[in-house]
mmCIF file of C-alpha atoms in Angstrom:
data_model
loop_
_atom_site.group_PDB
_atom_site.id
_atom_site.type_symbol
_atom_site.label_atom_id
_atom_site.label_comp_id
_atom_site.label_asym_id
_atom_site.label_seq_id
_atom_site.Cartn_x
_atom_site.Cartn_y
_atom_site.Cartn_z
ATOM 1 C CA UNK A 1 111.162 90.887 84.823
ATOM 2 C CA UNK A 2 109.102 89.387 82.014
ATOM 3 C CA UNK A 3 105.328 89.475 82.097
ATOM 4 C CA UNK A 4 105.375 85.665 82.526
ATOM 5 C CA UNK A 5 107.672 86.004 85.553
ATOM 6 C CA UNK A 6 105.475 88.709 87.071
ATOM 7 C CA UNK A 7 102.346 86.627 86.494
ATOM 8 C CA UNK A 8 103.995 83.588 88.095
ATOM 9 C CA UNK A 9 104.970 85.523 91.219
ATOM 10 C CA UNK A 10 101.483 87.021 91.512
ATOM 11 C CA UNK A 11 99.921 83.557 91.083
ATOM 12 C CA UNK A 12 102.147 82.003 93.775
ATOM 13 C CA UNK A 13 101.365 84.870 96.147
ATOM 14 C CA UNK A 14 97.616 84.482 95.610
ATOM 15 C CA UNK A 15 97.603 80.682 95.941
ATOM 16 C CA UNK A 16 99.579 80.752 99.205
ATOM 17 C CA UNK A 17 98.479 84.123 100.567
ATOM 18 C CA UNK A 18 94.677 83.767 100.424
ATOM 19 C CA UNK A 19 94.449 80.607 102.587
ATOM 20 C CA UNK A 20 97.149 81.806 105.005
ATOM 21 C CA UNK A 21 95.476 85.168 105.550
ATOM 22 C CA UNK A 22 92.002 83.602 105.665
ATOM 23 C CA UNK A 23 93.248 81.296 108.437
ATOM 24 C CA UNK A 24 94.759 84.269 110.254
ATOM 25 C CA UNK A 25 91.463 86.176 109.990
ATOM 26 C CA UNK A 26 89.482 83.185 111.287
ATOM 27 C CA UNK A 27 91.797 82.773 114.282
ATOM 28 C CA UNK A 28 91.981 86.496 115.098
ATOM 29 C CA UNK A 29 88.222 87.089 114.815
ATOM 30 C CA UNK A 30 87.636 84.305 117.364
ATOM 31 C CA UNK A 31 90.335 85.518 119.763
ATOM 32 C CA UNK A 32 89.660 87.726 122.755
ATOM 33 C CA UNK A 33 90.581 91.172 121.512
ATOM 34 C CA UNK A 34 93.786 92.858 122.665
ATOM 35 C CA UNK A 35 95.679 95.704 121.026
ATOM 36 C CA UNK A 36 98.084 93.398 119.174
ATOM 37 C CA UNK A 37 95.307 91.039 117.969
ATOM 38 C CA UNK A 38 93.331 94.033 116.621
ATOM 39 C CA UNK A 39 96.347 95.339 114.674
ATOM 40 C CA UNK A 40 97.077 91.857 113.325
ATOM 41 C CA UNK A 41 93.395 91.417 112.378
ATOM 42 C CA UNK A 42 93.477 94.623 110.330
ATOM 43 C CA UNK A 43 96.800 93.634 108.749
ATOM 44 C CA UNK A 44 95.369 90.270 107.700
ATOM 45 C CA UNK A 45 92.222 91.990 106.362
ATOM 46 C CA UNK A 46 94.310 94.390 104.229
ATOM 47 C CA UNK A 47 96.279 91.492 102.737
ATOM 48 C CA UNK A 48 93.256 89.220 102.236
ATOM 49 C CA UNK A 49 91.270 91.893 100.392
ATOM 50 C CA UNK A 50 94.277 92.797 98.268
ATOM 51 C CA UNK A 51 94.939 89.189 97.246
ATOM 52 C CA UNK A 52 91.247 88.569 96.611
ATOM 53 C CA UNK A 53 91.114 91.428 94.123
ATOM 54 C CA UNK A 54 94.675 91.197 92.771
ATOM 55 C CA UNK A 55 93.480 91.102 89.114
ATOM 56 C CA UNK A 56 92.277 94.714 89.540
ATOM 57 C CA UNK A 57 95.319 95.619 91.595
ATOM 58 C CA UNK A 58 96.257 99.078 90.214
ATOM 59 C CA UNK A 59 94.480 101.061 92.957
ATOM 60 C CA UNK A 60 94.360 98.371 95.641
ATOM 61 C CA UNK A 61 98.106 97.717 95.436
ATOM 62 C CA UNK A 62 98.873 101.187 96.786
ATOM 63 C CA UNK A 63 96.334 100.852 99.599
ATOM 64 C CA UNK A 64 97.855 97.482 100.488
ATOM 65 C CA UNK A 65 101.435 98.727 100.350
ATOM 66 C CA UNK A 66 101.056 101.810 102.516
ATOM 67 C CA UNK A 67 98.370 100.500 104.861
ATOM 68 C CA UNK A 68 100.810 97.690 105.606
ATOM 69 C CA UNK A 69 103.628 100.133 106.277
ATOM 70 C CA UNK A 70 101.515 102.140 108.727
ATOM 71 C CA UNK A 71 100.076 99.073 110.471
ATOM 72 C CA UNK A 72 103.522 97.473 110.823
ATOM 73 C CA UNK A 73 104.827 100.682 112.390
ATOM 74 C CA UNK A 74 101.876 100.716 114.803
ATOM 75 C CA UNK A 75 102.499 97.057 115.727
ATOM 76 C CA UNK A 76 106.161 97.925 116.349
ATOM 77 C CA UNK A 77 105.142 100.717 118.708
ATOM 78 C CA UNK A 78 102.645 98.430 120.468
ATOM 79 C CA UNK A 79 105.330 95.793 121.107
ATOM 80 C CA UNK A 80 107.782 98.502 122.220
ATOM 81 C CA UNK A 81 105.293 99.926 124.734
ATOM 82 C CA UNK A 82 104.350 96.437 125.975
ATOM 83 C CA UNK A 83 107.972 95.540 126.720
ATOM 84 C CA UNK A 84 109.594 98.837 127.733
ATOM 85 C CA UNK A 85 106.602 100.422 129.548
ATOM 86 C CA UNK A 86 104.418 97.427 130.514
ATOM 87 C CA UNK A 87 102.459 99.248 133.221
ATOM 88 C CA UNK A 88 103.074 102.946 132.780
ATOM 89 C CA UNK A 89 101.294 103.349 129.434
ATOM 90 C CA UNK A 90 98.977 100.319 129.528
ATOM 91 C CA UNK A 91 95.889 102.476 128.835
ATOM 92 C CA UNK A 92 97.254 103.242 125.349
ATOM 93 C CA UNK A 93 97.062 99.542 124.527
ATOM 94 C CA UNK A 94 93.351 99.142 125.227
ATOM 95 C CA UNK A 95 91.265 97.587 122.402
ATOM 96 C CA UNK A 96 89.266 100.777 121.794
ATOM 97 C CA UNK A 97 92.509 102.725 121.211
ATOM 98 C CA UNK A 98 93.722 100.017 118.810
ATOM 99 C CA UNK A 99 90.444 100.148 116.823
ATOM 100 C CA UNK A 100 90.692 103.955 116.622
ATOM 101 C CA UNK A 101 94.273 103.819 115.324
ATOM 102 C CA UNK A 102 93.303 101.207 112.715
ATOM 103 C CA UNK A 103 90.384 103.370 111.577
ATOM 104 C CA UNK A 104 92.699 106.360 111.209
ATOM 105 C CA UNK A 105 95.108 104.191 109.204
ATOM 106 C CA UNK A 106 92.375 103.067 106.767
ATOM 107 C CA UNK A 107 91.049 106.627 106.385
ATOM 108 C CA UNK A 108 94.493 108.111 105.815
ATOM 109 C CA UNK A 109 95.638 105.559 103.250
ATOM 110 C CA UNK A 110 92.334 105.533 101.343
ATOM 111 C CA UNK A 111 92.141 109.338 101.208
ATOM 112 C CA UNK A 112 95.756 109.672 100.042
ATOM 113 C CA UNK A 113 95.430 107.021 97.348
ATOM 114 C CA UNK A 114 92.201 108.466 95.965
ATOM 115 C CA UNK A 115 94.417 111.130 94.386
ATOM 116 C CA UNK A 116 95.955 108.451 92.157
ATOM 117 C CA UNK A 117 92.600 107.822 90.493
ATOM 118 C CA UNK A 118 93.222 110.852 88.294
ATOM 119 C CA UNK A 119 95.914 108.789 86.567
ATOM 120 C CA UNK A 120 93.968 106.533 84.240
ATOM 121 C CA UNK A 121 96.863 104.268 83.292
ATOM 122 C CA UNK A 122 99.716 104.039 85.749
ATOM 123 C CA UNK A 123 102.260 102.691 83.254
ATOM 124 C CA UNK A 124 101.505 105.122 80.379
ATOM 125 C CA UNK A 125 101.451 108.633 81.753
ATOM 126 C CA UNK A 126 101.054 112.037 80.203
ATOM 127 C CA UNK A 127 103.708 114.624 81.078
ATOM 128 C CA UNK A 128 101.325 116.256 83.552
ATOM 129 C CA UNK A 129 100.446 112.931 85.188
ATOM 130 C CA UNK A 130 104.123 111.947 85.345
ATOM 131 C CA UNK A 131 105.040 115.172 87.169
ATOM 132 C CA UNK A 132 102.268 114.553 89.700
ATOM 133 C CA UNK A 133 103.216 110.897 90.267
ATOM 134 C CA UNK A 134 106.918 111.704 90.745
ATOM 135 C CA UNK A 135 106.109 114.360 93.347
ATOM 136 C CA UNK A 136 103.601 112.078 95.044
ATOM 137 C CA UNK A 137 106.072 109.185 95.200
ATOM 138 C CA UNK A 138 108.669 111.442 96.814
ATOM 139 C CA UNK A 139 106.127 112.558 99.414
ATOM 140 C CA UNK A 140 105.131 108.952 100.128
ATOM 141 C CA UNK A 141 108.778 107.882 100.505
ATOM 142 C CA UNK A 142 109.493 110.409 103.256
ATOM 143 C CA UNK A 143 106.072 110.787 104.895
ATOM 144 C CA UNK A 144 105.051 107.117 105.058
ATOM 145 C CA UNK A 145 107.882 104.731 104.208
ATOM 146 C CA UNK A 146 110.865 106.425 105.879
ATOM 147 C CA UNK A 147 108.841 107.466 108.932
ATOM 148 C CA UNK A 148 107.470 103.950 109.470
ATOM 149 C CA UNK A 149 110.907 102.355 108.897
ATOM 150 C CA UNK A 150 112.629 104.637 111.442
ATOM 151 C CA UNK A 151 109.813 103.919 113.910
ATOM 152 C CA UNK A 152 110.163 100.146 113.449
ATOM 153 C CA UNK A 153 113.977 100.281 113.808
ATOM 154 C CA UNK A 154 113.763 102.427 116.948
ATOM 155 C CA UNK A 155 111.220 100.101 118.561
ATOM 156 C CA UNK A 156 113.096 96.934 117.594
ATOM 157 C CA UNK A 157 116.387 98.288 118.932
ATOM 158 C CA UNK A 158 114.803 99.176 122.266
ATOM 159 C CA UNK A 159 113.049 95.817 122.624
ATOM 160 C CA UNK A 160 116.380 94.025 122.063
ATOM 161 C CA UNK A 161 118.067 96.409 124.526
ATOM 162 C CA UNK A 162 115.498 95.610 127.228
ATOM 163 C CA UNK A 163 115.878 91.870 126.605
ATOM 164 C CA UNK A 164 119.640 92.149 127.099
ATOM 165 C CA UNK A 165 119.559 94.541 130.077
ATOM 166 C CA UNK A 166 116.916 92.622 132.001
ATOM 167 C CA UNK A 167 118.440 89.232 131.421
ATOM 168 C CA UNK A 168 119.563 88.986 135.062
ATOM 169 C CA UNK A 169 117.117 91.381 136.673
ATOM 170 C CA UNK A 170 113.672 90.976 138.207
ATOM 171 C CA UNK A 171 111.275 91.244 135.270
ATOM 172 C CA UNK A 172 107.731 92.612 135.176
ATOM 173 C CA UNK A 173 106.987 90.392 132.183
ATOM 174 C CA UNK A 174 108.116 86.870 131.526
ATOM 175 C CA UNK A 175 111.166 86.601 129.336
ATOM 176 C CA UNK A 176 109.239 84.253 127.045
ATOM 177 C CA UNK A 177 106.714 86.998 126.278
ATOM 178 C CA UNK A 178 109.544 89.396 125.436
ATOM 179 C CA UNK A 179 111.115 86.874 123.087
ATOM 180 C CA UNK A 180 107.757 86.561 121.281
ATOM 181 C CA UNK A 181 107.724 90.346 120.878
ATOM 182 C CA UNK A 182 111.267 90.279 119.471
ATOM 183 C CA UNK A 183 110.274 87.571 116.954
ATOM 184 C CA UNK A 184 107.273 89.593 115.781
ATOM 185 C CA UNK A 185 109.482 92.626 115.244
ATOM 186 C CA UNK A 186 112.069 90.491 113.406
ATOM 187 C CA UNK A 187 109.362 89.397 110.919
ATOM 188 C CA UNK A 188 108.349 93.054 110.516
ATOM 189 C CA UNK A 189 111.929 94.107 109.754
ATOM 190 C CA UNK A 190 112.369 91.264 107.253
ATOM 191 C CA UNK A 191 109.199 92.492 105.522
ATOM 192 C CA UNK A 192 110.593 96.026 105.337
ATOM 193 C CA UNK A 193 113.907 94.804 103.885
ATOM 194 C CA UNK A 194 112.636 92.241 101.363
ATOM 195 C CA UNK A 195 109.320 93.784 100.302
ATOM 196 C CA UNK A 196 109.351 97.518 100.903
ATOM 197 C CA UNK A 197 112.917 98.811 100.453
ATOM 198 C CA UNK A 198 113.236 97.892 96.729
ATOM 199 C CA UNK A 199 109.954 99.491 95.606
ATOM 200 C CA UNK A 200 110.182 102.601 97.759
ATOM 201 C CA UNK A 201 113.780 103.140 96.611
ATOM 202 C CA UNK A 202 112.452 103.487 93.056
ATOM 203 C CA UNK A 203 110.681 106.685 94.158
ATOM 204 C CA UNK A 204 114.064 108.294 94.787
ATOM 205 C CA UNK A 205 115.537 106.772 91.629
ATOM 206 C CA UNK A 206 112.661 108.150 89.551
ATOM 207 C CA UNK A 207 113.119 111.620 91.011
ATOM 208 C CA UNK A 208 116.879 111.544 90.270
ATOM 209 C CA UNK A 209 116.099 110.428 86.732
ATOM 210 C CA UNK A 210 114.032 113.573 86.134
ATOM 211 C CA UNK A 211 117.060 115.681 87.084
ATOM 212 C CA UNK A 212 120.048 113.988 85.433
ATOM 213 C CA UNK A 213 118.702 111.221 83.102
ATOM 214 C CA UNK A 214 121.092 108.688 84.601
ATOM 215 C CA UNK A 215 119.122 105.602 83.555
ATOM 216 C CA UNK A 216 117.354 104.402 80.452
ATOM 217 C CA UNK A 217 113.531 104.477 80.659
ATOM 218 C CA UNK A 218 113.340 100.742 79.959
ATOM 219 C CA UNK A 219 115.735 99.874 82.785
ATOM 220 C CA UNK A 220 113.720 101.992 85.217
ATOM 221 C CA UNK A 221 110.489 100.257 84.196
ATOM 222 C CA UNK A 222 112.134 96.847 84.653
ATOM 223 C CA UNK A 223 113.459 97.764 88.108
ATOM 224 C CA UNK A 224 110.072 99.099 89.169
ATOM 225 C CA UNK A 225 108.309 95.999 87.822
ATOM 226 C CA UNK A 226 110.592 93.664 89.803
ATOM 227 C CA UNK A 227 110.314 95.829 92.931
ATOM 228 C CA UNK A 228 106.505 95.930 92.693
ATOM 229 C CA UNK A 229 106.398 92.147 92.433
ATOM 230 C CA UNK A 230 108.525 91.898 95.595
ATOM 231 C CA UNK A 231 106.207 94.312 97.391
ATOM 232 C CA UNK A 232 103.252 92.022 96.666
ATOM 233 C CA UNK A 233 104.981 89.213 98.610
ATOM 234 C CA UNK A 234 104.508 91.197 101.837
ATOM 235 C CA UNK A 235 101.087 89.541 102.052
ATOM 236 C CA UNK A 236 102.861 86.227 102.665
ATOM 237 C CA UNK A 237 105.309 87.543 105.281
ATOM 238 C CA UNK A 238 102.564 89.087 107.398
ATOM 239 C CA UNK A 239 100.817 85.771 107.921
ATOM 240 C CA UNK A 240 104.015 84.590 109.635
ATOM 241 C CA UNK A 241 103.432 87.093 112.449
ATOM 242 C CA UNK A 242 100.599 85.005 113.861
ATOM 243 C CA UNK A 243 102.868 81.942 113.971
ATOM 244 C CA UNK A 244 105.462 83.730 116.135
ATOM 245 C CA UNK A 245 102.792 85.409 118.264
ATOM 246 C CA UNK A 246 102.040 84.290 121.852
ATOM 247 C CA UNK A 247 101.046 80.644 122.323
ATOM 248 C CA UNK A 248 97.305 81.418 122.539
ATOM 249 C CA UNK A 249 97.252 82.312 118.840
ATOM 250 C CA UNK A 250 99.197 79.208 117.853
ATOM 251 C CA UNK A 251 96.905 77.023 119.954
ATOM 252 C CA UNK A 252 93.900 78.487 118.121
ATOM 253 C CA UNK A 253 95.475 77.476 114.808
#
């Protein structure tokens, strides 16, 4: 992707993403706090801060990318617990537990990404920096991306299963509430597919390249540039979650 194309995509994301996420923050701050509203509030805050400081995005882009992955996985688990175990594990969905999990997410992502500050220019690396970044990307792919993706898929599959199985049974929760949960998880999965799969796949591609030199350096840089641009668009997808959330959030809007 050309620099003009990249700049255009970043500009569109900022112009649309800042007001959408600002609106989401305004609505969620005013809402009575529940576990899902707390997770969504933190997700909107991550995206809003990222878009606000996009011109200095080198460090913030990694915080945004992987904080989003962790928070989306946590939201998936929250929806799974709410639908599959609505009463049995309700104490794990208390606001104080949600705030604690969000704090752990921010601490973990910030601490992990501080290690990237040793790389002064992410696109022009020394041999030593390149070796570190390749190893770090591989770790991130398995420890954060793959783990969060498997978690989201497991939770989504079980929510759909419960919706189907309980279609003709006495339900503890209204079917409408379960459909809202399924919609939220559908948006999450779309975000994983469109925004996160391309960029995180380049971690594996880069590692393979160090072993067999299967691709030209320029083609790898182009692929990574396009994939990184797609990852930025996750800040637009997340604002859609509030629009498929329960009616109280939509009424606030």
